[in-house]
PDB file of C-alpha atoms and ligand atoms in Angstrom:
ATOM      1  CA  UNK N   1      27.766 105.558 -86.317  1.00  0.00           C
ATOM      2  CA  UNK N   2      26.177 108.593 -84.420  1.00  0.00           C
ATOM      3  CA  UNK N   3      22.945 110.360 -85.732  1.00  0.00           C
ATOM      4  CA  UNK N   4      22.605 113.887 -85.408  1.00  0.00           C
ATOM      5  CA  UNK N   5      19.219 115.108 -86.793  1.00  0.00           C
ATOM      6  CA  UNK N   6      18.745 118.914 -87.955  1.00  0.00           C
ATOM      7  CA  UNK N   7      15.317 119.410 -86.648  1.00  0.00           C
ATOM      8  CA  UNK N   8      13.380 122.647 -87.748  1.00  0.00           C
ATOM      9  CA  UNK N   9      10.694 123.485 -84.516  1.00  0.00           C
ATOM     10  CA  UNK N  10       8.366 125.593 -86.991  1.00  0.00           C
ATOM     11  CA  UNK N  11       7.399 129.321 -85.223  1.00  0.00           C
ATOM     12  CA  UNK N  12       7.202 128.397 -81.922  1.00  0.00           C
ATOM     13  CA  UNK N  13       3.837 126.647 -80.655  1.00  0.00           C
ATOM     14  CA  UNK N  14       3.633 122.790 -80.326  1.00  0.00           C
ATOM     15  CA  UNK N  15       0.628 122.376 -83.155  1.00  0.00           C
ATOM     16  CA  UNK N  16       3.182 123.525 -85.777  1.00  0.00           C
ATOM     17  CA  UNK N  17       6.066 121.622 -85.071  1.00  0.00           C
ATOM     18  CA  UNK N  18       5.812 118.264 -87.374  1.00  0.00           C
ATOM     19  CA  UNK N  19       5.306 114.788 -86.280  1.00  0.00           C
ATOM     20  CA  UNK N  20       8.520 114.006 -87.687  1.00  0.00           C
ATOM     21  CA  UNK N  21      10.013 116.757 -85.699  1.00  0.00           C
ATOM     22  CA  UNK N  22       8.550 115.497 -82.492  1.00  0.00           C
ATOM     23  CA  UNK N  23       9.782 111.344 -83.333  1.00  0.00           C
ATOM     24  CA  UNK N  24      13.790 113.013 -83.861  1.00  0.00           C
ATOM     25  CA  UNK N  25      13.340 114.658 -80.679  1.00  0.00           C
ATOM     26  CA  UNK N  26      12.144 112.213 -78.880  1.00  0.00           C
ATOM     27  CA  UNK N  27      14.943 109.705 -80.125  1.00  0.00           C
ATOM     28  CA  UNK N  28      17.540 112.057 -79.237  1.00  0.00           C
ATOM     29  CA  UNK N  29      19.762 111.726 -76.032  1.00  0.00           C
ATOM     30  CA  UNK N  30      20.785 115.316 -76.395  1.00  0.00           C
ATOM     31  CA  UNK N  31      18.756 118.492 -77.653  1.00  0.00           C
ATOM     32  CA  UNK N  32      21.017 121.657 -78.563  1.00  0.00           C
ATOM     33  CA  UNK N  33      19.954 125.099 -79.433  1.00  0.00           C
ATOM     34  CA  UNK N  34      19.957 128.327 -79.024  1.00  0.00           C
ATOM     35  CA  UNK N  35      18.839 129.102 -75.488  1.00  0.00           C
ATOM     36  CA  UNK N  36      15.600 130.969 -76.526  1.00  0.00           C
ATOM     37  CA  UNK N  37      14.301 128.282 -78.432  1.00  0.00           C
ATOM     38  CA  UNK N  38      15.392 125.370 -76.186  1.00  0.00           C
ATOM     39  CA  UNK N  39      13.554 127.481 -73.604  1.00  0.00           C
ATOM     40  CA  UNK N  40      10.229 127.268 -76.178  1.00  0.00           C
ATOM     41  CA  UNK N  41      10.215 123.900 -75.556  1.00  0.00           C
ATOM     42  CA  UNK N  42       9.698 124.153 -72.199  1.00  0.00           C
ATOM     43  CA  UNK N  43       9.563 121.274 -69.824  1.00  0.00           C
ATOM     44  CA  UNK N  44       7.773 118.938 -72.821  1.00  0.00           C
ATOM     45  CA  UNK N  45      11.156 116.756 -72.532  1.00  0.00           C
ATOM     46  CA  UNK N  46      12.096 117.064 -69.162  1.00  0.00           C
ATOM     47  CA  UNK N  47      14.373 113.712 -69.698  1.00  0.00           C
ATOM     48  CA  UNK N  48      16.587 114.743 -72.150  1.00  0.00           C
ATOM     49  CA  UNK N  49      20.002 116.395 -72.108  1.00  0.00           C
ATOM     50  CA  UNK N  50      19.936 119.969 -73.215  1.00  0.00           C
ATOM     51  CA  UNK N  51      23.667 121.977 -74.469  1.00  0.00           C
ATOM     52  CA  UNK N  52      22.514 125.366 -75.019  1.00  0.00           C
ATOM     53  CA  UNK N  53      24.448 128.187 -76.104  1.00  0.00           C
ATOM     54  CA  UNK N  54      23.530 132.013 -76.250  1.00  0.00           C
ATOM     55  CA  UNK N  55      23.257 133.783 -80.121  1.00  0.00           C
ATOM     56  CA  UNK N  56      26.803 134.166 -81.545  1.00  0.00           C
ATOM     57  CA  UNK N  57      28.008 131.071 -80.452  1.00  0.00           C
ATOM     58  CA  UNK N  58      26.493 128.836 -82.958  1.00  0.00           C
ATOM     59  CA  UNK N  59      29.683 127.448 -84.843  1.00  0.00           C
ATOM     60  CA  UNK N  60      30.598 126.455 -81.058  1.00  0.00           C
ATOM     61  CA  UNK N  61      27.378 124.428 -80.831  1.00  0.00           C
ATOM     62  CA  UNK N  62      27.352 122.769 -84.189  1.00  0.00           C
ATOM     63  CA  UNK N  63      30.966 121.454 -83.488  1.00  0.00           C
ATOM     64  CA  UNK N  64      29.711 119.868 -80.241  1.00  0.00           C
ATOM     65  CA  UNK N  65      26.647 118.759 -81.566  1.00  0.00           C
ATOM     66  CA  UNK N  66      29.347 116.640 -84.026  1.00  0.00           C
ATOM     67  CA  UNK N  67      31.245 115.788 -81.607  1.00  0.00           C
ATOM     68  CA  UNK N  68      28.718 114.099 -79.662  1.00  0.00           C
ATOM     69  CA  UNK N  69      27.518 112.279 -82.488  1.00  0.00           C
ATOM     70  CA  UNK N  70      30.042 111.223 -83.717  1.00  0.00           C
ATOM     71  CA  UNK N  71      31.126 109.816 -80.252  1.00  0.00           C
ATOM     72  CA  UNK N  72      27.671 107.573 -81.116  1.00  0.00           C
ATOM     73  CA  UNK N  73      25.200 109.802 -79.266  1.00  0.00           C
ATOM     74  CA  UNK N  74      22.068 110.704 -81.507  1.00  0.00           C
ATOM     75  CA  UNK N  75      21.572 114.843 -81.314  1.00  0.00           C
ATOM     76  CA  UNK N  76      19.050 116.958 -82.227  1.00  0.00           C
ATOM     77  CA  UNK N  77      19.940 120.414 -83.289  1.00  0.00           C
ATOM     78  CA  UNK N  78      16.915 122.317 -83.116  1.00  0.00           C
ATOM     79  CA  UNK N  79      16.638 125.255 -85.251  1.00  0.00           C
ATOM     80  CA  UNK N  80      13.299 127.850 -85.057  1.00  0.00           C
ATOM     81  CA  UNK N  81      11.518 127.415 -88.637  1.00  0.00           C
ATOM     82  CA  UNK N  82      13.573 125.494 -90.213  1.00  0.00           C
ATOM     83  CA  UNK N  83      16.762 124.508 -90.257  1.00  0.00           C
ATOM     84  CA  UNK N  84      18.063 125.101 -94.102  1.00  0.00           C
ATOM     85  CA  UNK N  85      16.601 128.476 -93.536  1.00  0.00           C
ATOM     86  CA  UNK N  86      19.092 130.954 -92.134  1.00  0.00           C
ATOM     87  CA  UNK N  87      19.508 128.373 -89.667  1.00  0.00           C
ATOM     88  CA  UNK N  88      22.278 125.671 -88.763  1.00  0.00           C
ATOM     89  CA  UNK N  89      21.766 122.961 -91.172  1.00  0.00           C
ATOM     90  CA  UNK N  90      24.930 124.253 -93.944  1.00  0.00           C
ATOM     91  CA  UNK N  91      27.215 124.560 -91.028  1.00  0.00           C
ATOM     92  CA  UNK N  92      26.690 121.268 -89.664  1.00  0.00           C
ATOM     93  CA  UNK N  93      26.810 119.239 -93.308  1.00  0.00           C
ATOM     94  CA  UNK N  94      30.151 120.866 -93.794  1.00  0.00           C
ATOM     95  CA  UNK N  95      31.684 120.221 -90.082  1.00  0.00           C
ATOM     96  CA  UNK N  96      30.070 116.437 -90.463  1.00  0.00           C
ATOM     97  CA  UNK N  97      31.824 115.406 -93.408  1.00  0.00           C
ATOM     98  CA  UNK N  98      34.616 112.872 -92.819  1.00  0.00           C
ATOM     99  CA  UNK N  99      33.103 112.425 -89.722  1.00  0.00           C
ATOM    100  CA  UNK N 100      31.135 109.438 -88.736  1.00  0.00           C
ATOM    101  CA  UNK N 101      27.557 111.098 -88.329  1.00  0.00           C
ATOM    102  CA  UNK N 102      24.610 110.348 -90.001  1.00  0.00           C
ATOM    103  CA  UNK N 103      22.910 113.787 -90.797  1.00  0.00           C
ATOM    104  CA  UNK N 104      18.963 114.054 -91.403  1.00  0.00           C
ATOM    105  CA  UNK N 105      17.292 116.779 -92.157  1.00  0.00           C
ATOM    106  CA  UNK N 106      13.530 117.311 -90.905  1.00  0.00           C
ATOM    107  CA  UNK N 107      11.945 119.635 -92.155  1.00  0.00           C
ATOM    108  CA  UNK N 108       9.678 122.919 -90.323  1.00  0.00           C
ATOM    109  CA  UNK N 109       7.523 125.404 -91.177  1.00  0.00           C
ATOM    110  CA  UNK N 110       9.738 128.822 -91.868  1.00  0.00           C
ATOM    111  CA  UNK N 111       8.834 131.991 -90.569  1.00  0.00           C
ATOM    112  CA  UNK N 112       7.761 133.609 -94.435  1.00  0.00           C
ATOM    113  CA  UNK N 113       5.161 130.532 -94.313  1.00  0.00           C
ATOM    114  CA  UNK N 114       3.814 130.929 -90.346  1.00  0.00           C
ATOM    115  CA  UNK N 115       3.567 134.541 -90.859  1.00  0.00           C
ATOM    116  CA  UNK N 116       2.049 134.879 -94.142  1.00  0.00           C
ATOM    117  CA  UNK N 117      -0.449 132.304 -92.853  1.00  0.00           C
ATOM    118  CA  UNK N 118      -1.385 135.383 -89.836  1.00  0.00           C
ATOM    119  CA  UNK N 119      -1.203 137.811 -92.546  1.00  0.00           C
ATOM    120  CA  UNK N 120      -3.593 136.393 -95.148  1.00  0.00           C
ATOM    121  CA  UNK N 121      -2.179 135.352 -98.542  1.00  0.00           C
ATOM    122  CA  UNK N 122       0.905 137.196 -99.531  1.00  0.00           C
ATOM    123  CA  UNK N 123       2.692 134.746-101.391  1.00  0.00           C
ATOM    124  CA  UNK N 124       0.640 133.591-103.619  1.00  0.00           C
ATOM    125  CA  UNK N 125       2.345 134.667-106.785  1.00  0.00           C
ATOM    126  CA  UNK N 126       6.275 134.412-106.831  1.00  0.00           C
ATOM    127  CA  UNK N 127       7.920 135.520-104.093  1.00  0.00           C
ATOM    128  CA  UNK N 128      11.687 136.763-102.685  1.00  0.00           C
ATOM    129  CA  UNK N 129      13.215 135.768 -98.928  1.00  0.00           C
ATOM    130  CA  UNK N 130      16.178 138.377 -97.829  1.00  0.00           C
ATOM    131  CA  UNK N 131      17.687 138.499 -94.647  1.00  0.00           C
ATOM    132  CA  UNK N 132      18.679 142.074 -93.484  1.00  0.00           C
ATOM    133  CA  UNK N 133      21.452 141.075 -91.579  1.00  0.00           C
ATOM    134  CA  UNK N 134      24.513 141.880 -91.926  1.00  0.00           C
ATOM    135  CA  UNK N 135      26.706 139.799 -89.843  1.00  0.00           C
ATOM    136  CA  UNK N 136      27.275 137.348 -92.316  1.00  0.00           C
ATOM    137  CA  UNK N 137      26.311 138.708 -95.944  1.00  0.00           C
ATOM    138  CA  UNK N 138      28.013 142.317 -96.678  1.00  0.00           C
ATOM    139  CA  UNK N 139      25.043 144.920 -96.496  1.00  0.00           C
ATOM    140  CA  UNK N 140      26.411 145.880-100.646  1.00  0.00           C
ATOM    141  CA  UNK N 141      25.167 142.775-101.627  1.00  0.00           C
ATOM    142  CA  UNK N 142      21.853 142.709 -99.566  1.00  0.00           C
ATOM    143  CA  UNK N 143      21.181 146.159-101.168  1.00  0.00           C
ATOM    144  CA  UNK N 144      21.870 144.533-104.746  1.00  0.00           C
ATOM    145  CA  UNK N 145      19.595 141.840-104.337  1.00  0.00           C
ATOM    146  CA  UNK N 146      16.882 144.348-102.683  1.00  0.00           C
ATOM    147  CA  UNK N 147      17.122 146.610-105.753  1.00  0.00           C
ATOM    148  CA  UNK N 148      16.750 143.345-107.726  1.00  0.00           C
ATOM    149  CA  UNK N 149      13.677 141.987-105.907  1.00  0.00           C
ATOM    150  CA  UNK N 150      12.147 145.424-106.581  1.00  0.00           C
ATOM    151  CA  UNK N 151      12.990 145.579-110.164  1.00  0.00           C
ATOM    152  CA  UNK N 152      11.590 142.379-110.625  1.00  0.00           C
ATOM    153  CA  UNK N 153       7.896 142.927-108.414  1.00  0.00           C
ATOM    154  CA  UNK N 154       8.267 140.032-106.273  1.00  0.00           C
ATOM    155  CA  UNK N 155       6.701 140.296-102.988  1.00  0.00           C
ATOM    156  CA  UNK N 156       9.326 140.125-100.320  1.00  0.00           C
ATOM    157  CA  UNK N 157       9.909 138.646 -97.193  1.00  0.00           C
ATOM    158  CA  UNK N 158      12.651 140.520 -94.631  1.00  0.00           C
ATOM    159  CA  UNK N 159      13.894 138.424 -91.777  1.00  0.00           C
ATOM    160  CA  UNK N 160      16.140 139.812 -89.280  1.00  0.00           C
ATOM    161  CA  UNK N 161      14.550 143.621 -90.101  1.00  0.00           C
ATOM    162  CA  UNK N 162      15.859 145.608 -87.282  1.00  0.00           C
ATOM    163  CA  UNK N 163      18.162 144.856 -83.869  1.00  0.00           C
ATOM    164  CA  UNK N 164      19.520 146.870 -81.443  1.00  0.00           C
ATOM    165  CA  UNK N 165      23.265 146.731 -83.343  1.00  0.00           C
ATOM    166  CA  UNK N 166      21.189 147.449 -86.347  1.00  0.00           C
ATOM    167  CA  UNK N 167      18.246 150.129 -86.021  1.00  0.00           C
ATOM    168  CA  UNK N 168      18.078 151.226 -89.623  1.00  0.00           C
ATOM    169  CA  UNK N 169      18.708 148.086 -91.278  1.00  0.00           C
ATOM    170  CA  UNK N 170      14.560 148.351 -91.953  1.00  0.00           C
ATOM    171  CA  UNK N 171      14.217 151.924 -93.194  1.00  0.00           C
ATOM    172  CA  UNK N 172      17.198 151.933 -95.616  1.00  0.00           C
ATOM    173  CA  UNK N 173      15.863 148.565 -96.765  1.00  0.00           C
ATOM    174  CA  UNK N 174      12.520 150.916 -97.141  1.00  0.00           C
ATOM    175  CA  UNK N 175      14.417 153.647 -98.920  1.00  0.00           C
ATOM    176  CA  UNK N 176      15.759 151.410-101.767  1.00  0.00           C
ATOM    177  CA  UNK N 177      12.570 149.760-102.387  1.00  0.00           C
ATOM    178  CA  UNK N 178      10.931 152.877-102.444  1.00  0.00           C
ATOM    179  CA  UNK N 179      12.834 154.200-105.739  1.00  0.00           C
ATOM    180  CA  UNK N 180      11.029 151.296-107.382  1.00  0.00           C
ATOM    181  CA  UNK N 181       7.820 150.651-105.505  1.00  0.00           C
ATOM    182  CA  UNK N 182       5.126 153.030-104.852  1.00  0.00           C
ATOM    183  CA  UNK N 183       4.853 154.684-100.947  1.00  0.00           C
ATOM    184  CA  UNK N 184       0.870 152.885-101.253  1.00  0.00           C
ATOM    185  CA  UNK N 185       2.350 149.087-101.665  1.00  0.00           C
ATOM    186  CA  UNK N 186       0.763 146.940 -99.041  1.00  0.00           C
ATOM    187  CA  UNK N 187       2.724 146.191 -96.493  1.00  0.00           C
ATOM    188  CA  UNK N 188       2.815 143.434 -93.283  1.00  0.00           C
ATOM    189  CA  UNK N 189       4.724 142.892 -90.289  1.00  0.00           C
ATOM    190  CA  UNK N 190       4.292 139.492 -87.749  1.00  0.00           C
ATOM    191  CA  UNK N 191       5.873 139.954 -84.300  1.00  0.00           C
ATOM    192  CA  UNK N 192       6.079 136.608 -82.075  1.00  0.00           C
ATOM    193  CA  UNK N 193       4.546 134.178 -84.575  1.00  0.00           C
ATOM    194  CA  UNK N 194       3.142 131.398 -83.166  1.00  0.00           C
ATOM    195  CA  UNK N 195       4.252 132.919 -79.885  1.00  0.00           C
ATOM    196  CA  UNK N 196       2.766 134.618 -76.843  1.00  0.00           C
ATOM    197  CA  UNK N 197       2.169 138.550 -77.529  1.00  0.00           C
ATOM    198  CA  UNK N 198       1.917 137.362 -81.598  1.00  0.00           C
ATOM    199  CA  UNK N 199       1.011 140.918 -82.764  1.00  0.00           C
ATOM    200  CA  UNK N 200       0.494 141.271 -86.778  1.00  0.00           C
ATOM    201  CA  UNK N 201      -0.065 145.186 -88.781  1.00  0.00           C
ATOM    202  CA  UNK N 202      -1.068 145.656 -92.459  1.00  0.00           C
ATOM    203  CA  UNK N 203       0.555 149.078 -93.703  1.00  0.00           C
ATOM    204  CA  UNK N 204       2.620 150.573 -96.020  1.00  0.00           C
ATOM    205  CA  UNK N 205       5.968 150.810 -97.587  1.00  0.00           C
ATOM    206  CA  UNK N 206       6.053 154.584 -96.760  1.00  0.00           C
ATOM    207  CA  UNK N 207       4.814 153.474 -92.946  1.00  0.00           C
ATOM    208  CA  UNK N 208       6.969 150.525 -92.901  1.00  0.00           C
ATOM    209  CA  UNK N 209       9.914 152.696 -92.505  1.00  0.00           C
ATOM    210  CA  UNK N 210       9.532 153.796 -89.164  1.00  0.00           C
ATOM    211  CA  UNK N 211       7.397 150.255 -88.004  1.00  0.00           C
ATOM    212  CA  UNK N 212       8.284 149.180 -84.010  1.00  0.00           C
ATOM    213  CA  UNK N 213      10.016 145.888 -85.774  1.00  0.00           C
ATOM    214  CA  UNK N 214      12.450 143.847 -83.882  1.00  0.00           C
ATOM    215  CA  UNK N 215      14.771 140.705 -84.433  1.00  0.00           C
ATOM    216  CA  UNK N 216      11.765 138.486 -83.449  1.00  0.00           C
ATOM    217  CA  UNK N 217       9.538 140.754 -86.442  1.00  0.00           C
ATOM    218  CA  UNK N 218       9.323 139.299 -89.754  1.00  0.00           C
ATOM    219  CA  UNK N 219       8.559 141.570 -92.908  1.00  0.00           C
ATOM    220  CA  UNK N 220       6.176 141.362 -95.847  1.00  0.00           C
ATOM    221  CA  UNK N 221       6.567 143.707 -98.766  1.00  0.00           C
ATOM    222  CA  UNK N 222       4.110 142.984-101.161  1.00  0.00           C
ATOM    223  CA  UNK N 223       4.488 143.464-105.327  1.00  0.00           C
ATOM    224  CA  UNK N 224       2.624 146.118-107.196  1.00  0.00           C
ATOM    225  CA  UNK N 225      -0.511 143.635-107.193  1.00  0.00           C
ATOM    226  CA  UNK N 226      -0.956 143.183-103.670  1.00  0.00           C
ATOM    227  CA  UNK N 227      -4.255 144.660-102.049  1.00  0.00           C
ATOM    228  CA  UNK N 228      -5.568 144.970 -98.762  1.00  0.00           C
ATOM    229  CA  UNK N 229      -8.431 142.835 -98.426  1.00  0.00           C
ATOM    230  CA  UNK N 230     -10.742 143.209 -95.063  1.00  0.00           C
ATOM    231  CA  UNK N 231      -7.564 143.933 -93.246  1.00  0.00           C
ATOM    232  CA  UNK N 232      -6.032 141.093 -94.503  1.00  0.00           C
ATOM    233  CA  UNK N 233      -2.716 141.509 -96.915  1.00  0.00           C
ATOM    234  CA  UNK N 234      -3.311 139.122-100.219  1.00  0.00           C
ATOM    235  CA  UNK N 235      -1.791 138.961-103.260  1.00  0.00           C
ATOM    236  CA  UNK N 236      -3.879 137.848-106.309  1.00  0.00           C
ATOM    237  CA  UNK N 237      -2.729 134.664-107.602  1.00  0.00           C
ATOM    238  CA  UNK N 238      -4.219 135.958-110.912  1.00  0.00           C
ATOM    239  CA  UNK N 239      -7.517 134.207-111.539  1.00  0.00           C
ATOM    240  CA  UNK N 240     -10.389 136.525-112.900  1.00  0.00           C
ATOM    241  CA  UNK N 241     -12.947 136.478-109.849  1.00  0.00           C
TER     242      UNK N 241
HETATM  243  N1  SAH H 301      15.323 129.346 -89.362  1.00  0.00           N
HETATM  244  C1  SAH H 301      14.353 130.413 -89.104  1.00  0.00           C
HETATM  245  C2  SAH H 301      14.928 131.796 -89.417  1.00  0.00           C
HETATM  246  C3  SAH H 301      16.065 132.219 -88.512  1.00  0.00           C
HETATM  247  S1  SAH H 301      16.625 133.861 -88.846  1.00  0.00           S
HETATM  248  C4  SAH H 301      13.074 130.136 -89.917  1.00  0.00           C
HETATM  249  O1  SAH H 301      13.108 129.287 -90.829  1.00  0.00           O
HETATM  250  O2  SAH H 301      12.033 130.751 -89.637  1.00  0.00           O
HETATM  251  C5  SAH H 301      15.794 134.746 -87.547  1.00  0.00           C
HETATM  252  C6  SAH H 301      14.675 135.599 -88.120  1.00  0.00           C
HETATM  253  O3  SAH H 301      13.586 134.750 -88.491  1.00  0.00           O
HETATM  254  C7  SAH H 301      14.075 136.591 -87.155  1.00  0.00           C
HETATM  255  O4  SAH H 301      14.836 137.795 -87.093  1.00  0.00           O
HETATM  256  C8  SAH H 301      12.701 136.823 -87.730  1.00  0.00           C
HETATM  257  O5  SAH H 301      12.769 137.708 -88.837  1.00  0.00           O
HETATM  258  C9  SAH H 301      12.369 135.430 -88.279  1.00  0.00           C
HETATM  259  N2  SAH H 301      11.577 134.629 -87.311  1.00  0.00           N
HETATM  260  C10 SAH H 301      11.858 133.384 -86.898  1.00  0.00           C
HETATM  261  N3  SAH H 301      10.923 132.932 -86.039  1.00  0.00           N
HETATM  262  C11 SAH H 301      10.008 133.916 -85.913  1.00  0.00           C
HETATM  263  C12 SAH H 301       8.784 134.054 -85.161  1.00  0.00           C
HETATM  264  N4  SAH H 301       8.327 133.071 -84.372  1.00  0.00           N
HETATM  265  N5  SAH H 301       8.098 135.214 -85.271  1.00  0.00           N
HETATM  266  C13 SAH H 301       8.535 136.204 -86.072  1.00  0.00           C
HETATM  267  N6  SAH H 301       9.675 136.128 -86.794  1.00  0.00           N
HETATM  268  C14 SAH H 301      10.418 135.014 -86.719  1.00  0.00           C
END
């Protein structure tokens, strides 16, 4: 029986990928990925076998990445963050079943937790993750759960803000939570966490809007509570200082 682990690499620098993550790696005969992130890895496992392919493609790689397990290799499929987090590991339980492959899950630090880390506390009190794409989820129903989020004064987390197919993904996403939130809420943006050129901004909602974000950005929004604290973004977990 082959072994195909789902291995989430955290943000992007060694000293927050696990230990766990590391041991999966280094059992595996084959790493797959998405080229950027294979290329994050560097040289660190210059012995292993490497299947990359480009963004898009990723149904393509998760069905070799079974196929070579279940041929009896052991394959890591390395996902940024982790994996059960817009990533590859619900794909790859559904094309493994019936199929002789041993799936495990290790777990990696997601992007809401690397970058609120930069930012200072954000989510301290409860908390909402939306993705703003739109290439699998119809944008009706990412609006819906926006308006939700906002009804409900979570702070929010936005992954996938802006790309070039998608420029004002991020300011309608602004709009709508403006009709609930004031223009003052406390706003954060990470670029490259854990990366080279990490940059991080406190601002807005109202300056959110037109924010330099990218698909390598992720977005805080914070709730009504949220302060600016010595130019760090924090939500109050509630205690009476
Ligand atoms: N599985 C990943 C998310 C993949 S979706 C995770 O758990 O983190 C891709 C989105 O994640 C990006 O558009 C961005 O919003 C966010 N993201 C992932 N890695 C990031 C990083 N190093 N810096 C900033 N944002 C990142």
């Amino acid at each position: 029986m082959g072994k195909l682990f789902l291995v989430g690499m955290g943000p992007g620098n060694p000293e927050h990928m696990t230990l766990a993550a590391e041991a999966a790696i280094l059992q595996s005969d084959v790493l797959c990925g998405y080229t950027v992130y294979l290329q994050l890895l560097g040289d660190r496992y210059p012995d292993k076998e490497t299947y990359t392919t480009p963004m898009r493609q990723e149904l393509e790689r998760c069905r070799w990445a079974v196929d070579r397990a279940a041929e009896g290799k052991t394959v890591a499929m390395l996902c940024s963050g982790d994996a059960g987090i817009y990533g590859m590991a619900g794909p790859v339980l559904e094309l493994s079943k019936d199929r002789n492959v041993e799936v495990e899950a290790v777990p990696g630090i997601t992007a809401a937790v690397s970058g609120a880390a930069v930012l200072g506390a954000p989510l301290m009190n409860d908390f909402c993750v939306i993705s703003l794409s739109d290439l699998l989820t119809p944008w009706e129903t990412i609006e819906k759960r926006l308006r939700c989020a906002a009804m409900g004064d979570f702070s929010l987390v936005l992954y996938n803000p802006r790309s070039r197919k998608r420029p004002e993904h991020l300011t309608r996403a602004c709009d709508i939570l403006l009709e609930y939130r004031s223009p003052d809420t406390v706003c954060g943006w990470v670029r490259n966490i854990g990366r080279e050129g990490q940059e991080a901004h406190v601002t807005t909602l109202m300056e959110l809007r037109r924010a330099e974000v990218d698909m390598f950005t992720t977005v805080f929004v914070g709730s009504a509570a949220t302060r600016e604290i010595a130019g760090r973004m924090v939500t109050p977990r509630g205690y009476q200082l």
